[in-house]
Amino acid sequence: MVVLGSMLTGGCISVNAPSEPIVIELNINIKQEVIYRLAEDAGNTIDENADIF
């Protein structure tokens, strides 16, 4: 009986690849981090050389 049940539920299964490519969009903002690091470095330079500024 179990074999008969598994034969009935094991019908036709098909797996097809999509016709269009899968697109993954990654929006990464690196500019903000670079500006922050430059601002921090500039702040440290001003603090270390306060007599120049």
mmCIF file of N, CA and C in Angstrom:
data_model
loop_
_atom_site.group_PDB
_atom_site.id
_atom_site.type_symbol
_atom_site.label_atom_id
_atom_site.label_comp_id
_atom_site.label_asym_id
_atom_site.label_seq_id
_atom_site.Cartn_x
_atom_site.Cartn_y
_atom_site.Cartn_z
ATOM 1 N N MET A 1 0.824 -1.195 0.000
ATOM 2 C CA MET A 1 0.000 0.000 0.000
ATOM 3 C C MET A 1 0.875 1.270 0.000
ATOM 4 N N VAL A 2 1.968 1.254 0.783
ATOM 5 C CA VAL A 2 2.853 2.413 0.845
ATOM 6 C C VAL A 2 3.530 2.625 -0.504
ATOM 7 N N VAL A 3 3.913 1.542 -1.164
ATOM 8 C CA VAL A 3 4.561 1.636 -2.466
ATOM 9 C C VAL A 3 3.597 2.203 -3.488
ATOM 10 N N LEU A 4 2.363 1.770 -3.454
ATOM 11 C CA LEU A 4 1.353 2.274 -4.386
ATOM 12 C C LEU A 4 1.112 3.767 -4.160
ATOM 13 N N GLY A 5 1.074 4.200 -2.892
ATOM 14 C CA GLY A 5 0.861 5.618 -2.571
ATOM 15 C C GLY A 5 2.023 6.470 -3.055
ATOM 16 N N SER A 6 3.249 5.972 -2.893
ATOM 17 C CA SER A 6 4.401 6.757 -3.339
ATOM 18 C C SER A 6 4.475 6.815 -4.855
ATOM 19 N N MET A 7 4.005 5.801 -5.547
ATOM 20 C CA MET A 7 3.994 5.820 -7.006
ATOM 21 C C MET A 7 2.973 6.823 -7.525
ATOM 22 N N LEU A 8 1.869 6.968 -6.828
ATOM 23 C CA LEU A 8 0.828 7.893 -7.268
ATOM 24 C C LEU A 8 1.245 9.354 -7.022
ATOM 25 N N THR A 9 1.936 9.595 -5.919
ATOM 26 C CA THR A 9 2.339 10.977 -5.619
ATOM 27 C C THR A 9 3.660 11.350 -6.280
ATOM 28 N N GLY A 10 4.377 10.426 -6.829
ATOM 29 C CA GLY A 10 5.668 10.710 -7.464
ATOM 30 C C GLY A 10 5.508 11.079 -8.915
ATOM 31 N N GLY A 11 4.530 11.856 -9.241
ATOM 32 C CA GLY A 11 4.209 12.245 -10.614
ATOM 33 C C GLY A 11 5.344 12.951 -11.323
ATOM 34 N N CYS A 12 5.004 13.702 -12.285
ATOM 35 C CA CYS A 12 5.976 14.353 -13.147
ATOM 36 C C CYS A 12 6.439 15.662 -12.508
ATOM 37 N N ILE A 13 7.724 15.753 -12.210
ATOM 38 C CA ILE A 13 8.315 16.971 -11.658
ATOM 39 C C ILE A 13 9.341 17.475 -12.660
ATOM 40 N N SER A 14 9.186 18.701 -13.059
ATOM 41 C CA SER A 14 10.149 19.260 -14.012
ATOM 42 C C SER A 14 10.736 20.546 -13.437
ATOM 43 N N VAL A 15 12.025 20.698 -13.623
ATOM 44 C CA VAL A 15 12.726 21.900 -13.184
ATOM 45 C C VAL A 15 13.325 22.539 -14.421
ATOM 46 N N ASN A 16 12.922 23.775 -14.684
ATOM 47 C CA ASN A 16 13.399 24.489 -15.870
ATOM 48 C C ASN A 16 14.180 25.724 -15.461
ATOM 49 N N ALA A 17 15.220 26.023 -16.192
ATOM 50 C CA ALA A 17 15.974 27.253 -15.961
ATOM 51 C C ALA A 17 15.152 28.433 -16.462
ATOM 52 N N PRO A 18 15.277 29.596 -15.820
ATOM 53 C CA PRO A 18 14.527 30.763 -16.284
ATOM 54 C C PRO A 18 15.009 31.206 -17.660
ATOM 55 N N SER A 19 14.105 31.770 -18.435
ATOM 56 C CA SER A 19 14.461 32.213 -19.782
ATOM 57 C C SER A 19 15.311 33.488 -19.752
ATOM 58 N N GLU A 20 15.147 34.308 -18.691
ATOM 59 C CA GLU A 20 15.930 35.534 -18.560
ATOM 60 C C GLU A 20 16.977 35.328 -17.469
ATOM 61 N N PRO A 21 18.120 35.993 -17.580
ATOM 62 C CA PRO A 21 19.146 35.829 -16.538
ATOM 63 C C PRO A 21 18.690 36.418 -15.210
ATOM 64 N N ILE A 22 19.202 35.878 -14.135
ATOM 65 C CA ILE A 22 18.893 36.381 -12.809
ATOM 66 C C ILE A 22 19.781 37.598 -12.561
ATOM 67 N N VAL A 23 19.165 38.707 -12.185
ATOM 68 C CA VAL A 23 19.895 39.955 -11.967
ATOM 69 C C VAL A 23 19.878 40.266 -10.477
ATOM 70 N N ILE A 24 21.059 40.487 -9.916
ATOM 71 C CA ILE A 24 21.181 40.874 -8.515
ATOM 72 C C ILE A 24 21.785 42.266 -8.491
ATOM 73 N N GLU A 25 21.031 43.219 -7.972
ATOM 74 C CA GLU A 25 21.501 44.593 -7.927
ATOM 75 C C GLU A 25 22.013 44.894 -6.526
ATOM 76 N N LEU A 26 23.246 45.340 -6.447
ATOM 77 C CA LEU A 26 23.843 45.716 -5.177
ATOM 78 C C LEU A 26 24.159 47.203 -5.208
ATOM 79 N N ASN A 27 23.461 47.955 -4.419
ATOM 80 C CA ASN A 27 23.711 49.393 -4.341
ATOM 81 C C ASN A 27 24.595 49.644 -3.122
ATOM 82 N N ILE A 28 25.863 49.884 -3.376
ATOM 83 C CA ILE A 28 26.825 50.084 -2.300
ATOM 84 C C ILE A 28 27.368 51.499 -2.403
ATOM 85 N N ASN A 29 27.307 52.209 -1.306
ATOM 86 C CA ASN A 29 27.798 53.580 -1.285
ATOM 87 C C ASN A 29 29.128 53.605 -0.542
ATOM 88 N N ILE A 30 30.214 53.670 -1.284
ATOM 89 C CA ILE A 30 31.551 53.686 -0.702
ATOM 90 C C ILE A 30 32.001 55.125 -0.459
ATOM 91 N N LYS A 31 31.438 56.058 -1.160
ATOM 92 C CA LYS A 31 31.847 57.456 -1.083
ATOM 93 C C LYS A 31 31.742 57.999 0.337
ATOM 94 N N GLN A 32 30.694 57.661 1.034
ATOM 95 C CA GLN A 32 30.462 58.181 2.373
ATOM 96 C C GLN A 32 31.577 57.744 3.321
ATOM 97 N N GLU A 33 31.997 56.503 3.232
ATOM 98 C CA GLU A 33 33.051 55.997 4.103
ATOM 99 C C GLU A 33 34.383 56.685 3.798
ATOM 100 N N VAL A 34 34.695 56.882 2.547
ATOM 101 C CA VAL A 34 35.947 57.519 2.159
ATOM 102 C C VAL A 34 35.967 58.963 2.649
ATOM 103 N N ILE A 35 34.892 59.687 2.489
ATOM 104 C CA ILE A 35 34.817 61.076 2.947
ATOM 105 C C ILE A 35 34.967 61.132 4.461
ATOM 106 N N TYR A 36 34.346 60.198 5.157
ATOM 107 C CA TYR A 36 34.447 60.168 6.619
ATOM 108 C C TYR A 36 35.892 59.933 7.056
ATOM 109 N N ARG A 37 36.562 59.023 6.405
ATOM 110 C CA ARG A 37 37.957 58.744 6.753
ATOM 111 C C ARG A 37 38.849 59.946 6.452
ATOM 112 N N LEU A 38 38.606 60.604 5.336
ATOM 113 C CA LEU A 38 39.397 61.788 5.009
ATOM 114 C C LEU A 38 39.142 62.903 6.006
ATOM 115 N N ALA A 39 37.895 63.079 6.420
ATOM 116 C CA ALA A 39 37.558 64.115 7.389
ATOM 117 C C ALA A 39 38.218 63.814 8.734
ATOM 118 N N GLU A 40 38.218 62.572 9.142
ATOM 119 C CA GLU A 40 38.842 62.195 10.401
ATOM 120 C C GLU A 40 40.352 62.415 10.329
ATOM 121 N N ASP A 41 40.962 62.040 9.217
ATOM 122 C CA ASP A 41 42.402 62.233 9.035
ATOM 123 C C ASP A 41 42.747 63.720 9.025
ATOM 124 N N ALA A 42 41.935 64.519 8.362
ATOM 125 C CA ALA A 42 42.183 65.964 8.325
ATOM 126 C C ALA A 42 42.042 66.555 9.719
ATOM 127 N N GLY A 43 41.071 66.094 10.471
ATOM 128 C CA GLY A 43 40.897 66.569 11.846
ATOM 129 C C GLY A 43 42.102 66.230 12.706
ATOM 130 N N ASN A 44 42.630 65.031 12.552
ATOM 131 C CA ASN A 44 43.814 64.630 13.310
ATOM 132 C C ASN A 44 45.034 65.464 12.907
ATOM 133 N N THR A 45 45.176 65.742 11.613
ATOM 134 C CA THR A 45 46.301 66.561 11.139
ATOM 135 C C THR A 45 46.221 67.969 11.696
ATOM 136 N N ILE A 46 45.025 68.531 11.743
ATOM 137 C CA ILE A 46 44.849 69.892 12.292
ATOM 138 C C ILE A 46 45.175 69.892 13.786
ATOM 139 N N ASP A 47 44.727 68.856 14.506
ATOM 140 C CA ASP A 47 45.011 68.788 15.944
ATOM 141 C C ASP A 47 46.505 68.636 16.213
ATOM 142 N N GLU A 48 47.193 67.866 15.398
ATOM 143 C CA GLU A 48 48.629 67.645 15.610
ATOM 144 C C GLU A 48 49.457 68.867 15.215
ATOM 145 N N ASN A 49 48.967 69.660 14.269
ATOM 146 C CA ASN A 49 49.713 70.823 13.783
ATOM 147 C C ASN A 49 48.887 72.102 13.990
ATOM 148 N N ALA A 50 48.437 72.304 15.200
ATOM 149 C CA ALA A 50 47.568 73.439 15.485
ATOM 150 C C ALA A 50 48.276 74.771 15.228
ATOM 151 N N ASP A 51 49.596 74.818 15.395
ATOM 152 C CA ASP A 51 50.318 76.076 15.187
ATOM 153 C C ASP A 51 50.365 76.504 13.732
ATOM 154 N N ILE A 52 50.230 75.571 12.805
ATOM 155 C CA ILE A 52 50.237 75.892 11.368
ATOM 156 C C ILE A 52 48.914 76.531 10.963
ATOM 157 N N PHE A 53 47.827 76.030 11.542
ATOM 158 C CA PHE A 53 46.508 76.525 11.165
ATOM 159 C C PHE A 53 46.122 77.623 12.109
#
